[in-house]
Amino acid sequence: MRLRVVVTRRIFPELIEELRARYELVDNQEDAVWSAAQLAERLRDADGALLTSGERVDDALLAACPQLKVASNIAVGYNNIDLAACTRHGVAATNTPDVLNEATADHAWALLLAAARRIGESERWLRAGHWQRWTFEMFMGAELHGTTLGVLGMGRIGRAIARRAQGFGMRVLYHNRRRLPAAEEGAAHWVTKEDLLRAVDHLIVMVPGGTETRHLIGSAELALMKPTAVLVNVARGGVVDDDALAAALRAGRLAAAGLDVFEDEPKVHASLLALENAVLTPHIASSTRATREAMAKLAMRNLDDVLQGRRPAALLNPDVWDHRRH
Ligand code: DGY
């Protein structure tokens, strides 16, 4: 009997056909957003699931899917997956590290540049027909070249972000709970979180999401930052307190923000939507054709590996391997 695989969202049709050749496939080419109950219903007799960060994998879902052997996330972030629950239920969980580092770092810089140089605001103004004459002091933005960039969360993507700073002649400070070995630090210097917030001219947040990092940047942290600073979040919604950020931007306690992720996405805080000094994108930091294909292919390889009895390279809960479901 062929194994049954569920793909929870629309992905490239040619990749779907590759999967269909190997598995009995339930796909979602109309790209409906399934409720938790609909997801459980579709996964009830599935052996594998290819899912995205929008679907929650927890105890309740796993208990309802006794045949499920692998939850393969098409994302590097996995705060949607309860790893302990997966291990308890004998389900392997996997993600897509590395293949999206460069695209995500590019997007972090796109947001930093756009927010610092007021690209969204000035473009909206121009399109609205306000440009009657040029003035010397029009839309003056924040300087990037020669300033100090902070990276909060110097993992693989953080390091790709830091490398790009060299081209801008920027000094890089970073904070991780643990200092990196010298070989991985590159030209960046470790400082405490408080020193980072106080010292940097601009800050990019790139820590994993989840309960441990919820509101890592709230009103107290924002108060430490320079009022001329730009804050960028390409990590996960909830790492930055959106309400506190909107208040700081409105009051001029922070110059601008570039945000790709939001606490309650796809709903965006109404105050952020109303602010000219916030550049907002809909969680697309890794969204280039090449990167999304690489993510989908890696997620498919992870899924295949588990279903064919091979240990996948991107296994998130290695403890499961010796007592996984067969
Ligand atoms: C990721 O890979 O974690 C991206 O944020 C897409 O969810």
Coordinates of C-alpha atoms and ligand atoms in Angstrom, one line a residue:
M1 CA 0.0 0.0 0.0
R2 CA 1.3 3.5 -0.9
L3 CA 2.0 5.8 2.0
R4 CA -0.3 8.8 2.4
V5 CA 1.1 12.4 2.4
V6 CA -0.8 15.6 3.0
V7 CA 0.5 19.0 1.7
T8 CA -1.2 21.7 3.7
R9 CA -0.8 24.7 1.3
R10 CA -0.3 25.3 -2.4
I11 CA 3.3 24.7 -3.5
F12 CA 4.9 24.5 -7.0
P13 CA 2.7 22.1 -9.1
E14 CA 5.8 20.3 -10.6
L15 CA 6.9 19.4 -7.1
I16 CA 3.5 18.3 -6.1
E17 CA 3.5 15.9 -9.2
E18 CA 6.8 14.5 -8.0
L19 CA 5.3 13.7 -4.7
R20 CA 2.1 12.3 -6.3
A21 CA 4.3 9.8 -8.2
R22 CA 5.6 8.4 -4.9
Y23 CA 2.7 8.8 -2.5
E24 CA -1.0 8.9 -2.2
L25 CA -1.4 12.6 -2.0
V26 CA -3.9 15.0 -0.4
D27 CA -3.0 18.5 -1.6
N28 CA -4.5 21.9 -1.3
Q29 CA -4.0 23.6 -4.6
E30 CA -6.8 26.0 -4.0
D31 CA -4.7 27.2 -1.0
A32 CA -7.5 27.3 1.6
V33 CA -6.4 28.1 5.1
W34 CA -7.5 25.0 7.1
S35 CA -8.7 25.3 10.7
A36 CA -7.1 23.0 13.4
A37 CA -10.1 20.7 13.0
Q38 CA -9.8 20.5 9.2
L39 CA -6.1 19.9 9.5
A40 CA -6.7 17.0 12.0
E41 CA -9.4 15.6 9.7
R42 CA -7.0 15.5 6.7
L43 CA -4.1 14.2 8.6
R44 CA -6.1 11.5 10.4
D45 CA -4.8 8.6 8.3
A46 CA -1.7 10.3 6.9
D47 CA 1.9 9.0 7.2
G48 CA 3.5 12.3 6.4
A49 CA 2.7 16.0 6.4
L50 CA 4.4 18.9 4.5
L51 CA 3.3 22.0 6.3
T52 CA 4.1 25.7 6.7
S53 CA 4.6 27.9 9.7
G54 CA 0.9 28.7 9.7
E55 CA -0.2 25.3 10.9
R56 CA 0.1 24.3 14.5
V57 CA 1.4 20.8 15.4
D58 CA 0.6 20.0 19.0
D59 CA -0.5 17.2 21.3
A60 CA -4.2 17.5 20.3
L61 CA -3.3 17.2 16.6
L62 CA -0.8 14.4 17.1
A63 CA -3.2 12.4 19.2
A64 CA -5.8 12.6 16.4
C65 CA -3.3 11.3 13.8
P66 CA -2.0 7.9 15.0
Q67 CA -0.2 7.0 11.7
L68 CA 1.7 10.3 11.3
K69 CA 5.4 9.7 11.2
V70 CA 6.8 13.0 10.0
A71 CA 5.9 16.7 10.3
S72 CA 8.1 18.4 7.7
N73 CA 7.9 22.2 8.0
I74 CA 8.6 24.2 4.9
A75 CA 10.2 26.9 7.0
V76 CA 13.4 27.3 9.1
G77 CA 11.4 28.6 12.1
Y78 CA 9.4 25.9 13.9
N79 CA 7.6 27.7 16.7
N80 CA 4.4 26.3 15.2
I81 CA 5.6 22.8 16.2
D82 CA 5.6 21.4 19.7
L83 CA 8.8 19.3 19.5
A84 CA 8.3 17.7 22.9
A85 CA 4.8 16.6 21.9
C86 CA 6.2 15.2 18.6
T87 CA 8.8 13.2 20.5
R88 CA 6.2 11.8 22.9
H89 CA 4.1 10.7 20.0
G90 CA 7.0 9.2 18.0
V91 CA 6.7 11.8 15.2
A92 CA 9.9 13.2 13.5
A93 CA 9.8 17.0 13.0
T94 CA 12.1 18.6 10.4
N95 CA 12.7 22.1 9.0
T96 CA 14.5 23.9 6.2
P97 CA 17.7 25.5 7.5
D98 CA 20.4 27.3 5.5
V99 CA 18.7 27.4 2.1
L100 CA 17.0 30.7 3.0
N101 CA 19.8 32.4 4.8
E102 CA 20.8 34.7 1.9
A103 CA 17.4 35.7 0.7
T104 CA 16.2 36.5 4.3
A105 CA 19.4 38.5 4.9
D106 CA 18.7 40.4 1.7
H107 CA 15.2 41.2 2.8
A108 CA 16.3 42.4 6.2
W109 CA 18.6 44.9 4.4
A110 CA 15.8 45.8 2.0
L111 CA 13.7 46.8 5.1
L112 CA 16.6 48.6 6.8
L113 CA 17.3 50.6 3.7
A114 CA 13.7 51.3 2.9
A115 CA 12.9 52.4 6.5
A116 CA 16.1 54.4 6.9
R117 CA 15.7 56.2 3.6
R118 CA 11.9 56.6 3.8
I119 CA 11.3 54.8 0.6
G120 CA 7.7 53.7 1.3
E121 CA 6.7 57.1 2.7
S122 CA 8.2 59.2 -0.2
E123 CA 6.9 56.8 -2.8
R124 CA 3.3 57.1 -1.4
W125 CA 3.7 60.9 -1.4
L126 CA 4.9 61.0 -5.0
R127 CA 2.2 58.6 -6.3
A128 CA -0.4 60.8 -4.5
G129 CA 0.6 63.7 -6.8
H130 CA 2.2 65.8 -4.0
W131 CA 5.5 66.4 -5.9
Q132 CA 5.1 70.0 -7.2
R133 CA 8.7 71.2 -6.6
W134 CA 11.9 69.8 -5.3
T135 CA 13.3 71.0 -2.0
F136 CA 16.7 70.6 -0.5
E137 CA 15.5 69.1 2.8
M138 CA 13.0 66.6 1.3
F139 CA 12.6 63.3 3.1
M140 CA 15.9 63.4 4.9
G141 CA 16.6 59.9 6.1
A142 CA 18.9 58.1 8.5
E143 CA 22.6 57.6 7.6
L144 CA 23.6 53.9 7.3
H145 CA 27.1 54.1 5.9
G146 CA 29.7 54.3 8.7
T147 CA 27.3 53.7 11.5
T148 CA 26.9 50.8 13.9
L149 CA 24.6 47.9 13.2
G150 CA 23.3 45.6 15.9
V151 CA 22.2 42.1 15.3
L152 CA 20.1 40.5 18.0
G153 CA 20.3 36.8 17.2
M154 CA 23.5 35.9 15.4
G155 CA 22.6 32.6 14.0
R156 CA 23.1 31.6 10.4
I157 CA 20.8 34.3 9.0
G158 CA 22.2 36.8 11.5
R159 CA 25.7 36.1 10.2
A160 CA 24.6 36.6 6.6
I161 CA 23.1 40.0 7.7
A162 CA 26.3 41.0 9.4
R163 CA 28.4 40.1 6.4
R164 CA 26.5 42.5 4.2
A165 CA 27.3 45.3 6.7
Q166 CA 30.9 45.3 5.6
G167 CA 29.9 46.7 2.2
F168 CA 28.3 49.6 4.0
G169 CA 31.4 50.3 6.1
M170 CA 29.4 49.5 9.2
R171 CA 30.7 48.2 12.6
V172 CA 28.6 45.3 13.8
L173 CA 27.8 44.5 17.4
Y174 CA 25.7 41.4 18.2
H175 CA 24.1 39.7 21.1
N176 CA 23.3 36.0 21.6
R177 CA 22.8 34.3 24.9
R178 CA 26.2 32.7 24.3
R179 CA 29.1 34.4 22.6
L180 CA 30.1 32.7 19.3
P181 CA 33.5 31.1 18.8
A182 CA 35.9 33.6 17.2
A183 CA 35.8 31.9 13.8
E184 CA 32.1 32.4 13.6
E185 CA 32.0 36.0 14.8
G186 CA 33.7 37.4 11.7
A187 CA 34.2 41.2 12.3
A188 CA 31.3 41.4 14.7
H189 CA 31.7 42.0 18.5
W190 CA 29.6 40.4 21.2
V191 CA 28.0 42.7 23.8
T192 CA 25.2 42.3 26.4
K193 CA 21.7 42.9 25.2
E194 CA 21.4 46.2 27.1
D195 CA 24.8 47.5 25.7
L196 CA 23.7 46.5 22.2
L197 CA 20.4 48.4 22.5
R198 CA 22.2 51.5 23.8
A199 CA 25.2 51.5 21.5
V200 CA 23.8 50.7 18.0
D201 CA 22.5 53.1 15.4
H202 CA 20.3 50.5 13.9
L203 CA 19.1 47.1 15.0
I204 CA 18.0 43.9 13.2
V205 CA 16.2 41.3 15.2
M206 CA 16.8 37.7 14.1
V207 CA 16.1 35.4 17.1
P208 CA 13.9 32.3 16.9
G209 CA 10.2 32.8 17.9
G210 CA 8.4 31.2 20.7
T211 CA 7.6 31.7 24.4
E212 CA 11.2 32.3 25.4
T213 CA 11.6 35.2 23.1
R214 CA 8.1 36.7 23.4
H215 CA 8.4 40.5 23.8
L216 CA 12.2 40.3 23.9
I217 CA 11.9 43.9 22.6
G218 CA 9.2 45.8 24.5
S219 CA 8.9 49.3 25.9
A220 CA 11.8 49.0 28.3
E221 CA 14.2 47.8 25.5
L222 CA 12.9 50.4 23.0
A223 CA 13.6 53.1 25.6
L224 CA 17.3 52.2 25.6
M225 CA 17.6 52.7 21.9
K226 CA 18.7 55.9 20.2
P227 CA 15.7 58.0 19.0
T228 CA 17.4 58.1 15.6
A229 CA 17.6 54.3 15.3
V230 CA 15.8 52.0 12.8
L231 CA 14.5 48.7 14.1
V232 CA 14.0 45.7 11.7
N233 CA 12.3 42.5 12.6
V234 CA 12.5 39.6 10.2
A235 CA 12.4 36.9 12.9
R236 CA 8.9 36.1 14.2
G237 CA 5.9 38.0 15.2
G238 CA 5.7 38.5 19.0
V239 CA 9.5 38.8 19.5
V240 CA 8.8 42.6 19.3
D241 CA 5.9 44.0 21.2
D242 CA 4.0 45.6 18.3
D243 CA 1.9 47.9 20.6
A244 CA 5.1 49.2 22.4
L245 CA 6.8 49.6 19.0
A246 CA 3.9 51.6 17.5
A247 CA 3.9 53.9 20.6
A248 CA 7.6 54.5 20.3
L249 CA 7.4 55.2 16.5
R250 CA 4.4 57.5 17.0
A251 CA 6.2 59.5 19.8
G252 CA 9.4 59.9 17.9
R253 CA 11.3 57.7 20.4
L254 CA 12.5 55.6 17.4
A255 CA 13.0 56.9 13.9
A256 CA 11.6 54.1 11.9
A257 CA 10.9 50.4 11.7
G258 CA 11.0 47.7 8.9
L259 CA 8.8 44.7 9.8
D260 CA 8.2 41.5 8.0
V261 CA 6.5 39.6 10.9
F262 CA 3.7 40.6 13.3
E263 CA 2.2 39.4 16.6
D264 CA -1.1 38.4 15.2
E265 CA -0.4 38.0 11.5
P266 CA -2.0 38.2 9.0
K267 CA -3.7 40.8 11.1
V268 CA -1.4 43.9 11.5
H269 CA -1.7 46.2 14.5
A270 CA -3.8 49.2 13.4
S271 CA -1.4 51.7 14.8
L272 CA 1.5 50.3 12.8
L273 CA -0.7 50.5 9.6
A274 CA -1.3 54.2 10.3
L275 CA 2.4 55.1 10.7
E276 CA 4.4 56.6 7.8
N277 CA 7.7 55.6 9.4
A278 CA 6.9 51.9 9.4
V279 CA 7.8 49.8 6.3
L280 CA 5.6 46.7 6.4
T281 CA 5.9 43.5 4.3
P282 CA 3.7 40.3 4.6
H283 CA 6.1 37.7 6.0
I284 CA 8.0 37.4 2.6
A285 CA 11.6 37.6 3.7
S286 CA 12.5 34.2 2.1
S287 CA 10.2 34.7 -0.8
T288 CA 12.3 34.5 -4.0
R289 CA 11.5 31.8 -6.6
A290 CA 14.9 30.1 -6.1
T291 CA 14.7 30.1 -2.3
R292 CA 11.1 29.0 -2.1
E293 CA 11.9 26.1 -4.4
A294 CA 15.0 25.1 -2.4
M295 CA 12.9 25.2 0.8
A296 CA 10.1 23.0 -0.8
K297 CA 12.7 20.5 -2.1
L298 CA 14.5 20.3 1.2
A299 CA 11.2 19.8 3.0
M300 CA 10.3 17.0 0.5
R301 CA 13.7 15.4 1.0
N302 CA 13.2 15.5 4.8
L303 CA 9.8 13.9 4.4
D304 CA 11.1 11.2 2.0
D305 CA 14.0 10.4 4.3
V306 CA 11.8 9.7 7.3
L307 CA 9.2 7.7 5.3
Q308 CA 12.0 5.6 3.7
G309 CA 13.7 5.0 7.1
R310 CA 16.7 7.4 6.6
R311 CA 17.5 9.9 9.3
P312 CA 17.1 13.4 7.8
A313 CA 19.8 15.9 8.2
A314 CA 17.3 18.6 9.5
L315 CA 15.8 16.5 12.2
L316 CA 14.6 18.8 15.0
N317 CA 13.9 16.2 17.6
P318 CA 16.8 13.7 17.4
D319 CA 15.6 11.9 20.6
V320 CA 12.6 10.6 18.6
W321 CA 14.7 8.5 16.2
D322 CA 15.1 5.3 18.2
H323 CA 11.4 5.1 19.2
R324 CA 9.7 6.7 16.2
R325 CA 6.5 5.4 14.8
H326 CA 6.8 2.9 11.9
Ligands
DGY1 C1 10.8 30.6 7.9 O1 11.3 29.8 7.1 O2 10.8 30.4 9.1 C2 10.0 31.7 7.3 O3 9.7 32.7 8.2 C3 8.8 31.3 6.6 O4 7.9 30.9 7.5

